[in-house]
Short mmCIF file of C-alpha atoms and ligand atoms in Angstrom, two decimals:
data_model
loop_
_atom_site.label_atom_id
_atom_site.label_comp_id
_atom_site.label_asym_id
_atom_site.label_seq_id
_atom_site.Cartn_x
_atom_site.Cartn_y
_atom_site.Cartn_z
CA MET H 1 -47.82 -45.26 -7.48
CA LYS H 2 -50.56 -45.82 -4.98
CA SER H 3 -50.85 -42.82 -2.77
CA ILE H 4 -53.81 -42.92 -0.29
CA ALA H 5 -56.21 -45.18 1.42
CA VAL H 6 -59.49 -43.21 1.33
CA GLN H 7 -62.26 -43.39 3.91
CA VAL H 8 -65.32 -44.06 1.85
CA THR H 9 -68.78 -44.94 3.09
CA ASN H 10 -70.58 -45.79 -0.19
CA TYR H 11 -68.39 -47.06 -2.98
CA GLN H 12 -71.43 -47.55 -5.19
CA ALA H 13 -72.29 -43.83 -5.19
CA LEU H 14 -69.89 -42.93 -7.99
CA PRO H 15 -69.40 -41.44 -10.48
CA ASP H 16 -70.26 -37.87 -9.60
CA GLU H 17 -72.52 -35.89 -11.95
CA ARG H 18 -69.57 -35.07 -14.17
CA GLY H 19 -68.57 -38.63 -14.54
CA HIS H 20 -65.56 -38.72 -12.13
CA PHE H 21 -64.54 -41.51 -9.82
CA GLY H 22 -62.38 -39.42 -7.43
CA ILE H 23 -59.84 -37.80 -9.84
CA TYR H 24 -60.29 -40.56 -12.46
CA GLY H 25 -62.80 -40.66 -15.37
CA GLY H 26 -64.41 -37.60 -16.79
CA ARG H 27 -64.87 -36.54 -20.35
CA TYR H 28 -61.79 -35.41 -22.14
CA VAL H 29 -62.91 -35.37 -25.85
CA PRO H 30 -62.84 -32.97 -28.78
CA GLU H 31 -65.72 -30.51 -28.41
CA MET H 32 -67.57 -32.03 -31.40
CA LEU H 33 -68.12 -35.24 -29.34
CA PHE H 34 -69.70 -33.46 -26.39
CA PRO H 35 -73.29 -33.36 -27.83
CA ALA H 36 -73.01 -37.10 -28.76
CA LEU H 37 -71.94 -38.03 -25.18
CA GLU H 38 -74.69 -35.79 -23.76
CA GLU H 39 -77.31 -37.42 -26.00
CA LEU H 40 -76.01 -40.89 -24.98
CA GLU H 41 -76.12 -39.90 -21.19
CA ALA H 42 -79.64 -38.57 -21.45
CA ALA H 43 -80.79 -41.72 -23.41
CA TYR H 44 -79.21 -43.95 -20.82
CA LEU H 45 -80.71 -42.16 -17.78
CA GLU H 46 -84.09 -42.28 -19.46
CA ALA H 47 -83.75 -46.02 -20.24
CA LYS H 48 -82.55 -46.84 -16.72
CA LYS H 49 -85.86 -45.58 -15.36
CA ASP H 50 -87.96 -47.41 -17.96
CA PRO H 51 -89.27 -50.77 -16.71
CA ALA H 52 -89.94 -51.73 -20.38
CA PHE H 53 -86.21 -51.40 -21.18
CA HIS H 54 -85.25 -53.62 -18.28
CA LYS H 55 -87.84 -56.19 -19.21
CA GLU H 56 -86.60 -56.39 -22.80
CA LEU H 57 -82.95 -56.63 -21.59
CA ASN H 58 -83.73 -59.33 -18.99
CA ASP H 59 -85.65 -61.29 -21.51
CA LEU H 60 -82.60 -61.26 -23.84
CA TYR H 61 -80.29 -62.14 -21.03
CA THR H 62 -82.46 -65.16 -20.17
CA HIS H 63 -83.59 -66.42 -23.56
CA TYR H 64 -80.80 -65.27 -25.87
CA SER H 65 -77.65 -65.19 -23.86
CA GLY H 66 -78.45 -68.02 -21.40
CA ARG H 67 -78.40 -66.17 -18.01
CA PRO H 68 -78.06 -66.84 -15.17
CA THR H 69 -74.63 -68.43 -15.95
CA PRO H 70 -73.66 -71.14 -13.51
CA LEU H 71 -71.70 -70.58 -10.35
CA TYR H 72 -69.74 -73.81 -10.15
CA PHE H 73 -67.89 -75.25 -7.22
CA CYS H 74 -64.54 -76.69 -8.45
CA SER H 75 -64.23 -79.56 -6.00
CA ASN H 76 -61.35 -81.25 -7.73
CA LEU H 77 -59.30 -78.14 -8.00
CA SER H 78 -60.08 -77.12 -4.43
CA ARG H 79 -59.08 -80.61 -3.16
CA GLN H 80 -55.88 -80.56 -5.14
CA LEU H 81 -54.84 -77.18 -3.72
CA GLN H 82 -55.74 -78.11 -0.11
CA GLY H 83 -57.03 -74.68 0.76
CA ALA H 84 -59.99 -72.47 0.24
CA LYS H 85 -63.07 -73.55 -1.81
CA ILE H 86 -62.96 -72.23 -5.35
CA TYR H 87 -66.02 -71.40 -7.33
CA VAL H 88 -66.08 -70.21 -10.90
CA LYS H 89 -68.71 -67.91 -12.31
CA ASN H 90 -68.88 -69.33 -15.83
CA GLU H 91 -69.53 -66.38 -18.03
CA GLY H 92 -67.99 -68.43 -20.89
CA LEU H 93 -71.32 -70.19 -21.08
CA ASN H 94 -72.95 -67.07 -22.33
CA HIS H 95 -74.03 -66.86 -26.01
CA THR H 96 -70.80 -65.84 -27.93
CA GLY H 97 -68.61 -67.26 -25.21
CA ALA H 98 -67.88 -64.28 -22.86
CA HIS H 99 -69.26 -61.69 -20.60
CA LYS H 100 -68.96 -59.13 -23.38
CA ILE H 101 -72.52 -60.04 -24.61
CA ASN H 102 -73.88 -58.49 -21.32
CA HIS H 103 -72.92 -54.90 -22.23
CA CYS H 104 -73.51 -55.44 -25.99
CA LEU H 105 -77.12 -56.40 -25.51
CA GLY H 106 -77.73 -53.44 -23.19
CA GLN H 107 -75.98 -51.04 -25.60
CA ALA H 108 -77.74 -52.45 -28.67
CA LEU H 109 -81.12 -51.74 -27.00
CA LEU H 110 -79.90 -48.22 -26.21
CA ALA H 111 -78.73 -47.61 -29.75
CA LYS H 112 -82.19 -48.82 -31.09
CA ARG H 113 -83.81 -46.53 -28.68
CA MET H 114 -81.72 -43.59 -29.91
CA GLY H 115 -82.71 -44.37 -33.55
CA LYS H 116 -79.20 -45.21 -34.68
CA ARG H 117 -78.71 -47.36 -37.79
CA ARG H 118 -74.91 -48.01 -37.63
CA ILE H 119 -72.77 -49.50 -34.87
CA ILE H 120 -68.95 -49.36 -34.59
CA ALA H 121 -66.82 -51.08 -32.05
CA GLU H 122 -63.21 -51.72 -31.15
CA THR H 123 -61.92 -55.12 -30.13
CA GLY H 124 -58.76 -56.79 -28.88
CA ALA H 125 -59.36 -60.48 -28.16
CA GLY H 126 -62.30 -60.25 -30.55
CA GLN H 127 -64.88 -61.26 -27.93
CA HIS H 128 -66.30 -57.75 -27.83
CA GLY H 129 -66.23 -57.59 -31.60
CA LEU H 130 -67.93 -60.82 -31.93
CA ALA H 131 -70.63 -59.86 -29.40
CA SER H 132 -71.03 -56.53 -31.17
CA ALA H 133 -71.37 -58.15 -34.61
CA THR H 134 -73.91 -60.61 -33.09
CA VAL H 135 -76.17 -57.87 -31.71
CA ALA H 136 -75.77 -55.95 -34.95
CA ALA H 137 -77.00 -58.97 -36.86
CA LYS H 138 -79.85 -59.56 -34.37
CA PHE H 139 -81.00 -55.94 -34.39
CA GLY H 140 -80.25 -55.12 -38.03
CA PHE H 141 -77.47 -52.47 -37.63
CA GLN H 142 -74.70 -51.88 -40.11
CA CYS H 143 -71.55 -52.80 -38.25
CA VAL H 144 -67.83 -51.90 -38.44
CA ILE H 145 -65.36 -53.41 -36.03
CA TYR H 146 -61.93 -51.81 -35.62
CA MET H 147 -59.21 -54.34 -34.64
CA GLY H 148 -55.36 -54.00 -34.52
CA GLU H 149 -53.60 -55.81 -37.25
CA VAL H 150 -51.74 -57.88 -34.63
CA ASP H 151 -54.96 -59.02 -33.07
CA VAL H 152 -56.63 -59.77 -36.42
CA ALA H 153 -53.77 -62.23 -36.97
CA ARG H 154 -53.90 -63.83 -33.56
CA GLN H 155 -57.67 -64.02 -33.05
CA ARG H 156 -58.58 -65.32 -36.53
CA PRO H 157 -61.47 -67.47 -35.35
CA ASN H 158 -63.30 -64.44 -33.96
CA VAL H 159 -62.58 -62.39 -37.13
CA PHE H 160 -63.95 -65.21 -39.23
CA TRP H 161 -67.27 -65.23 -37.31
CA MET H 162 -67.59 -61.38 -37.15
CA GLU H 163 -67.34 -61.36 -40.98
CA ARG H 164 -69.91 -64.18 -41.34
CA LEU H 165 -72.28 -62.18 -39.06
CA GLY H 166 -72.06 -59.38 -41.59
CA ALA H 167 -69.66 -57.01 -39.85
CA GLU H 168 -66.78 -55.37 -41.64
CA VAL H 169 -63.60 -55.90 -39.69
CA ARG H 170 -61.17 -52.92 -40.33
CA PRO H 171 -57.59 -53.83 -39.39
CA VAL H 172 -55.73 -50.96 -37.70
CA THR H 173 -52.28 -50.54 -39.04
CA PHE H 174 -50.78 -47.78 -36.83
CA GLY H 175 -49.10 -47.78 -33.44
CA ASN H 176 -48.70 -51.20 -31.84
CA LYS H 177 -51.59 -52.47 -33.93
CA THR H 178 -53.48 -53.67 -30.87
CA LEU H 179 -56.34 -52.60 -28.70
CA THR H 180 -55.33 -49.01 -27.95
CA ASP H 181 -54.94 -48.20 -31.52
CA ALA H 182 -58.33 -49.82 -32.31
CA VAL H 183 -59.98 -47.53 -29.78
CA ASN H 184 -58.35 -44.48 -31.44
CA ALA H 185 -59.52 -45.62 -34.84
CA ALA H 186 -63.08 -46.10 -33.55
CA LEU H 187 -63.08 -42.73 -31.94
CA LYS H 188 -62.07 -41.08 -35.14
CA ASP H 189 -64.92 -42.84 -37.02
CA TRP H 190 -67.36 -41.70 -34.36
CA ILE H 191 -66.24 -38.08 -34.77
CA GLU H 192 -66.83 -38.32 -38.54
CA ASN H 193 -70.13 -40.20 -38.36
CA VAL H 194 -71.61 -39.14 -35.03
CA ARG H 195 -75.18 -38.53 -36.32
CA ASP H 196 -76.23 -41.99 -37.28
CA THR H 197 -73.59 -44.03 -35.54
CA TYR H 198 -73.61 -45.67 -32.08
CA TYR H 199 -70.07 -46.29 -30.61
CA LEU H 200 -70.60 -49.60 -28.85
CA LEU H 201 -67.68 -49.45 -26.35
CA GLY H 202 -66.23 -52.70 -25.16
CA SER H 203 -65.08 -52.14 -21.60
CA ALA H 204 -65.60 -49.92 -18.57
CA VAL H 205 -63.29 -47.33 -20.18
CA GLY H 206 -63.67 -44.26 -22.33
CA PRO H 207 -65.23 -40.87 -21.70
CA HIS H 208 -68.23 -40.53 -19.36
CA PRO H 209 -70.92 -42.03 -19.42
CA TYR H 210 -69.33 -45.15 -20.98
CA PRO H 211 -67.57 -46.62 -17.89
CA THR H 212 -70.83 -46.32 -15.90
CA ILE H 213 -73.03 -47.69 -18.75
CA VAL H 214 -70.73 -50.77 -19.22
CA ARG H 215 -70.44 -51.31 -15.43
CA ASP H 216 -74.16 -51.12 -14.91
CA PHE H 217 -74.90 -53.65 -17.69
CA GLN H 218 -72.22 -55.92 -16.40
CA SER H 219 -73.25 -55.81 -12.80
CA VAL H 220 -75.79 -58.48 -13.42
CA VAL H 221 -72.83 -60.87 -12.94
CA GLY H 222 -72.24 -59.92 -9.33
CA ARG H 223 -75.92 -59.82 -8.50
CA GLU H 224 -76.21 -63.38 -9.63
CA VAL H 225 -73.13 -64.48 -7.67
CA ARG H 226 -74.56 -63.13 -4.48
CA LYS H 227 -77.84 -65.03 -5.02
CA GLN H 228 -76.20 -68.18 -6.18
CA LEU H 229 -73.65 -68.31 -3.36
CA GLN H 230 -76.36 -67.64 -0.86
CA GLU H 231 -78.24 -70.64 -2.13
CA GLN H 232 -75.16 -72.93 -2.29
CA GLU H 233 -73.25 -71.83 0.84
CA GLY H 234 -75.59 -69.49 2.71
CA ARG H 235 -73.13 -66.66 2.80
CA LEU H 236 -70.91 -64.11 0.96
CA PRO H 237 -67.56 -65.03 -0.64
CA ASP H 238 -64.31 -64.14 1.09
CA TYR H 239 -62.43 -63.37 -2.09
CA ILE H 240 -63.56 -62.36 -5.55
CA ILE H 241 -60.89 -62.55 -8.31
CA ALA H 242 -61.25 -61.14 -11.89
CA CYS H 243 -58.83 -60.49 -14.69
CA VAL H 244 -58.50 -56.78 -15.67
CA GLY H 245 -58.18 -55.56 -19.26
CA GLY H 246 -60.24 -52.51 -19.34
CA GLY H 247 -62.27 -53.59 -16.31
CA SER H 248 -65.63 -54.69 -17.56
CA ASN H 249 -65.69 -58.25 -16.13
CA ALA H 250 -64.03 -57.15 -12.95
CA MET H 251 -66.42 -54.20 -12.35
CA GLY H 252 -69.28 -56.59 -13.37
CA ILE H 253 -68.51 -58.96 -10.59
CA PHE H 254 -67.15 -56.43 -7.99
CA TYR H 255 -69.81 -53.85 -8.13
CA GLU H 256 -72.43 -55.75 -6.08
CA PHE H 257 -69.94 -56.30 -3.29
CA LEU H 258 -68.18 -52.90 -3.16
CA ASN H 259 -69.75 -52.03 0.18
CA GLU H 260 -69.31 -55.58 1.63
CA GLU H 261 -65.95 -54.74 3.36
CA LYS H 262 -65.27 -58.37 4.35
CA VAL H 263 -65.35 -59.49 0.73
CA HIS H 264 -61.71 -59.02 -0.69
CA LEU H 265 -61.66 -57.93 -4.33
CA ILE H 266 -58.59 -58.84 -6.45
CA GLY H 267 -58.00 -57.54 -9.99
CA VAL H 268 -55.41 -59.51 -11.99
CA GLU H 269 -53.62 -57.87 -14.77
CA ALA H 270 -51.35 -59.23 -17.50
CA GLY H 271 -47.76 -59.69 -16.37
CA GLY H 272 -46.77 -60.81 -19.83
CA ARG H 273 -43.13 -61.84 -20.04
CA GLY H 274 -42.39 -60.09 -16.76
CA ILE H 275 -42.57 -56.61 -15.28
CA ARG H 276 -40.10 -54.88 -17.52
CA PRO H 277 -40.95 -51.96 -19.82
CA GLY H 278 -42.88 -53.02 -22.91
CA GLU H 279 -43.08 -56.70 -21.78
CA HIS H 280 -46.43 -56.54 -19.85
CA ALA H 281 -49.83 -54.82 -19.57
CA ALA H 282 -49.94 -54.41 -15.73
CA ARG H 283 -50.94 -50.72 -15.39
CA PHE H 284 -50.84 -50.80 -11.57
CA GLN H 285 -47.19 -51.99 -11.73
CA GLY H 286 -45.66 -48.86 -13.15
CA GLY H 287 -48.53 -47.22 -14.99
CA ARG H 288 -48.83 -43.40 -14.61
CA LEU H 289 -51.80 -41.03 -14.40
CA GLY H 290 -52.76 -39.71 -17.76
CA VAL H 291 -55.57 -38.57 -20.04
CA VAL H 292 -55.91 -40.81 -23.00
CA GLU H 293 -58.83 -41.80 -25.24
CA GLY H 294 -61.14 -39.37 -23.50
CA PHE H 295 -60.67 -40.31 -19.82
CA LYS H 296 -58.26 -39.96 -16.91
CA SER H 297 -56.76 -43.09 -15.48
CA PHE H 298 -53.58 -45.09 -15.26
CA PHE H 299 -51.72 -45.76 -18.50
CA LEU H 300 -48.45 -47.35 -19.32
CA GLN H 301 -46.41 -44.42 -20.64
CA ASP H 302 -42.82 -43.67 -21.42
CA GLU H 303 -41.08 -40.59 -19.98
CA ASP H 304 -42.54 -38.37 -22.59
CA GLY H 305 -46.01 -39.42 -21.73
CA GLN H 306 -46.27 -41.50 -25.00
CA ILE H 307 -48.29 -44.75 -24.65
CA MET H 308 -45.97 -47.63 -24.19
CA LYS H 309 -45.83 -50.91 -26.05
CA THR H 310 -47.53 -53.74 -24.17
CA HIS H 311 -47.39 -57.44 -24.27
CA SER H 312 -49.71 -60.27 -23.14
CA VAL H 313 -50.36 -63.74 -24.47
CA SER H 314 -54.03 -62.78 -24.20
CA ALA H 315 -55.23 -60.16 -26.65
CA GLY H 316 -58.01 -58.98 -24.33
CA LEU H 317 -55.62 -57.89 -21.56
CA ASP H 318 -53.03 -56.37 -23.89
CA TYR H 319 -54.14 -52.81 -23.32
CA ALA H 320 -52.10 -49.83 -22.04
CA GLY H 321 -54.96 -48.30 -20.06
CA VAL H 322 -57.30 -49.34 -17.35
CA GLY H 323 -60.85 -48.18 -16.52
CA PRO H 324 -61.30 -45.17 -14.18
CA GLU H 325 -63.47 -46.88 -11.56
CA ILE H 326 -60.88 -49.65 -10.97
CA SER H 327 -58.18 -47.03 -10.73
CA TYR H 328 -60.17 -45.22 -8.12
CA LEU H 329 -60.96 -48.44 -6.20
CA TRP H 330 -57.33 -49.49 -6.26
CA GLU H 331 -56.07 -46.20 -5.04
CA SER H 332 -58.67 -46.10 -2.30
CA GLY H 333 -57.50 -49.54 -1.19
CA ARG H 334 -60.86 -51.30 -1.92
CA VAL H 335 -59.52 -53.38 -4.82
CA GLN H 336 -56.13 -55.19 -4.63
CA ALA H 337 -54.12 -55.44 -7.81
CA SER H 338 -52.11 -58.51 -8.73
CA TYR H 339 -50.73 -59.89 -11.97
CA ALA H 340 -49.98 -63.22 -13.67
CA THR H 341 -47.35 -63.77 -16.32
CA ASP H 342 -48.09 -65.48 -19.67
CA GLU H 343 -46.48 -68.65 -18.30
CA GLU H 344 -48.59 -68.64 -15.10
CA ALA H 345 -51.74 -68.14 -17.12
CA LEU H 346 -51.00 -70.95 -19.58
CA GLU H 347 -50.14 -73.21 -16.56
CA ALA H 348 -53.41 -72.29 -14.83
CA LEU H 349 -55.39 -72.95 -18.00
CA GLN H 350 -54.02 -76.44 -18.17
CA VAL H 351 -54.70 -77.06 -14.51
CA LEU H 352 -58.34 -75.99 -14.76
CA ILE H 353 -58.85 -78.11 -17.98
CA ARG H 354 -57.35 -81.16 -16.43
CA THR H 355 -59.01 -80.85 -12.89
CA GLU H 356 -62.44 -79.68 -13.85
CA GLY H 357 -62.92 -80.10 -17.64
CA ILE H 358 -63.39 -76.42 -18.06
CA ILE H 359 -61.58 -74.60 -20.80
CA PRO H 360 -61.16 -70.88 -19.82
CA ALA H 361 -60.23 -68.02 -22.16
CA LEU H 362 -56.60 -66.96 -21.84
CA GLU H 363 -57.77 -63.69 -20.14
CA SER H 364 -59.77 -65.63 -17.48
CA ALA H 365 -56.82 -68.03 -16.96
CA HIS H 366 -54.97 -64.97 -15.39
CA ALA H 367 -57.66 -64.92 -12.68
CA VAL H 368 -57.46 -68.62 -12.22
CA ALA H 369 -53.66 -68.32 -11.82
CA GLU H 370 -54.23 -65.86 -8.91
CA ALA H 371 -56.72 -68.32 -7.33
CA ILE H 372 -54.21 -71.17 -7.52
CA LYS H 373 -51.68 -69.01 -5.77
CA LEU H 374 -53.99 -67.79 -3.07
CA ALA H 375 -56.10 -70.92 -2.16
CA PRO H 376 -53.41 -73.00 -0.49
CA LYS H 377 -52.73 -69.95 1.84
CA LEU H 378 -56.28 -69.94 3.11
CA ASP H 379 -58.26 -72.09 5.49
CA ARG H 380 -60.61 -74.66 3.88
CA ASP H 381 -63.71 -72.85 5.05
CA LYS H 382 -62.87 -69.78 3.05
CA ILE H 383 -64.52 -69.16 -0.33
CA ILE H 384 -62.98 -67.76 -3.45
CA VAL H 385 -65.12 -66.83 -6.43
CA VAL H 386 -63.23 -66.44 -9.83
CA ASN H 387 -64.89 -64.63 -12.63
CA LEU H 388 -64.35 -66.95 -15.62
CA SER H 389 -64.94 -64.14 -18.09
CA GLY H 390 -64.89 -66.32 -21.20
CA ARG H 391 -64.23 -69.75 -22.64
CA GLY H 392 -61.11 -70.65 -24.53
CA ASP H 393 -62.37 -71.76 -28.01
CA LYS H 394 -61.11 -68.52 -29.61
CA ASP H 395 -57.65 -69.13 -28.22
CA ILE H 396 -57.03 -72.55 -29.76
CA PHE H 397 -54.38 -71.25 -32.19
CA ILE H 398 -52.39 -69.32 -29.50
CA ILE H 399 -52.61 -72.13 -26.99
CA ALA H 400 -51.66 -74.88 -29.45
CA GLU H 401 -48.71 -72.77 -30.56
CA ALA H 402 -47.64 -71.94 -27.01
CA LEU H 403 -47.84 -75.59 -25.99
CA LYS H 404 -46.00 -76.56 -29.13
CA ASP H 405 -48.71 -79.09 -30.05
CA ILE H 406 -47.25 -81.13 -32.91
CA LYS H 407 -50.53 -82.74 -34.01
CA TRP H 408 -52.18 -79.34 -34.23
CA GLN H 409 -49.33 -78.07 -36.36
CA GLU H 410 -49.66 -81.09 -38.64
CA PHE H 411 -53.44 -80.59 -38.88
CA LEU H 412 -52.81 -76.90 -39.96
CA LYS H 413 -50.25 -78.01 -42.52
CA SER H 414 -52.59 -80.57 -43.97
CA LYS H 415 -55.22 -77.92 -44.47
CA VAL H 416 -52.82 -75.59 -46.23
CA ASN H 417 -51.40 -78.38 -48.34
CA HIS H 418 -54.71 -79.51 -49.61
CA PRO H 419 -56.37 -76.35 -50.90
CA GLU H 420 -58.82 -78.44 -52.94
CA HIS H 421 -60.69 -79.18 -49.67
CA VAL H 422 -61.44 -75.56 -49.29
CA THR H 423 -63.26 -75.02 -52.63
C1 PLP N 1 -62.81 -63.38 -22.22
C2 PLP N 1 -62.29 -62.01 -21.91
N1 PLP N 1 -62.01 -61.72 -20.60
C3 PLP N 1 -61.59 -60.54 -20.22
C4 PLP N 1 -61.34 -59.52 -21.18
C5 PLP N 1 -60.79 -58.19 -20.68
O1 PLP N 1 -61.72 -57.14 -20.70
P1 PLP N 1 -62.43 -56.54 -19.44
O2 PLP N 1 -61.30 -56.07 -18.55
O3 PLP N 1 -63.11 -55.40 -20.03
O4 PLP N 1 -63.33 -57.53 -18.88
C6 PLP N 1 -61.60 -59.67 -22.60
C7 PLP N 1 -61.46 -58.72 -23.50
O5 PLP N 1 -61.53 -58.92 -24.70
C8 PLP N 1 -62.15 -60.99 -22.86
O6 PLP N 1 -62.44 -61.33 -24.16
#
C-alpha cells in the first residue's frame, strides 16, 4: 500500500552511494557476487566519465540502432478521441524492434571494456533476449539466454531469431516458467561463471548497480522526447505514459522529466484477466515489499512471502517484481500507477493499428490503452506522449490467436500439413 507523499527536491539525485532509492533497491545477493557487482560498478563509473565510451555508444545508437526514433503526432487517433493530442515515441523502430537494444548496446560495450567473453541474459517477451543475442553476434561474445518454458512457447519468433544469431536459448522449467524464474536461472549461472561472464540484465531491476545502469542507458529516450517535442510544439508534454514490466522503458522516458513537476508521469502495469490473485501482474495493486532477486521492491507475494503466479497476455509485463526506482517514485507520489487488462490492451492495439497504421507490441499496447482512457478527459491543447516501447511483429501468434483469426489458423495448419515445404 502506498504510504507517503515525500517532499523531494531532486528526483534525479538517486540512488545513494549504496544503491538505494529511498528504502528500495540495494544489493541483497550471496556474498560471492559482491566482488562481481563491485567490479561492474567501478567499470561503469569509469566508462561514464570517458568521452570515448559515449562517442562509441552514440555512434552505435545512430548508425546501428537508428536513433533518434521518431516522435509521431497521432492526428487521426487524437481526432477520434476528441481530447488531448497524442504523440507516440516510436521505440519499435529501433533495430531489433524495441527499446531493449538501448541498454544492450551500452552493456555490451561495458562487457567488452571489462574483458568478458561470455554474455548471459534473461528474457520474457524475448525482446531483451533478441537484443542481447544481437549485440553478442556483433561483438563476438558467447551467449546464453534463459527464458521460461511458457515464454519460449509463446514468443517463438524471437526464440527462432536468437538461435539464428548464435545464442543458446535455455528453457527454464521450474516455478511459473516465466520471467521471474528466468532471472533466477541467470543469477545462478552468473554465480557459477562470474569470472568470464557478463550478466546483461534486461530491465531496471536487480541488485545495484543494474537499475542505475539500465536507466542511464535508456534515458536517451526521454532526452530525445524533450528535444523533439520542443521542435514540434515548443513545450513540454503534460502527460507521459509508459508500460511497466521491470521499468526500463518507463524509467527511460520518465528520467529526463522527473524534476519537471508539471509533467504527469503514468506507469501502466498488466491488469491481465482482472485484479484477482494470480490473474494479473500489477504490483502496485496488491504487491508487497520484499527482497527478491537481489533487490528490495514491490513483489506480488502470497501470505507466506512466496512469489505469486502472474498472468498477462504480454510476456514482457508478466513479471512478479518491479524496479526499485519506480517503486520509490510511486510511493513518493511522483509517478502514478495504472493498469490495463488483456482485453483493453488488445482493443487499444487494434485502435492504433486502424487509426494510425502503427502496430505496437502487446506490452506497449497497455500504455496506449491508458492514453485512450485519458485523452477524452483532457482539453485539446494538452499533450500526451506515449512510449511505444516496441513493435508488434513478435506478437503475431498471440494476437492472431486472441483475435481468433481463422485465416491465420488455416495458414499455420497448411504449414504443418505440408512438411515437405520445410526441407
Ligand atoms: C516491447 C516491450 N515493452 C516493454 C517491456 C517491459 O519491460 P520494461 O518495463 O523493462 O520496459 C518489454 C519486455 O520484454 C518489451 O519487450
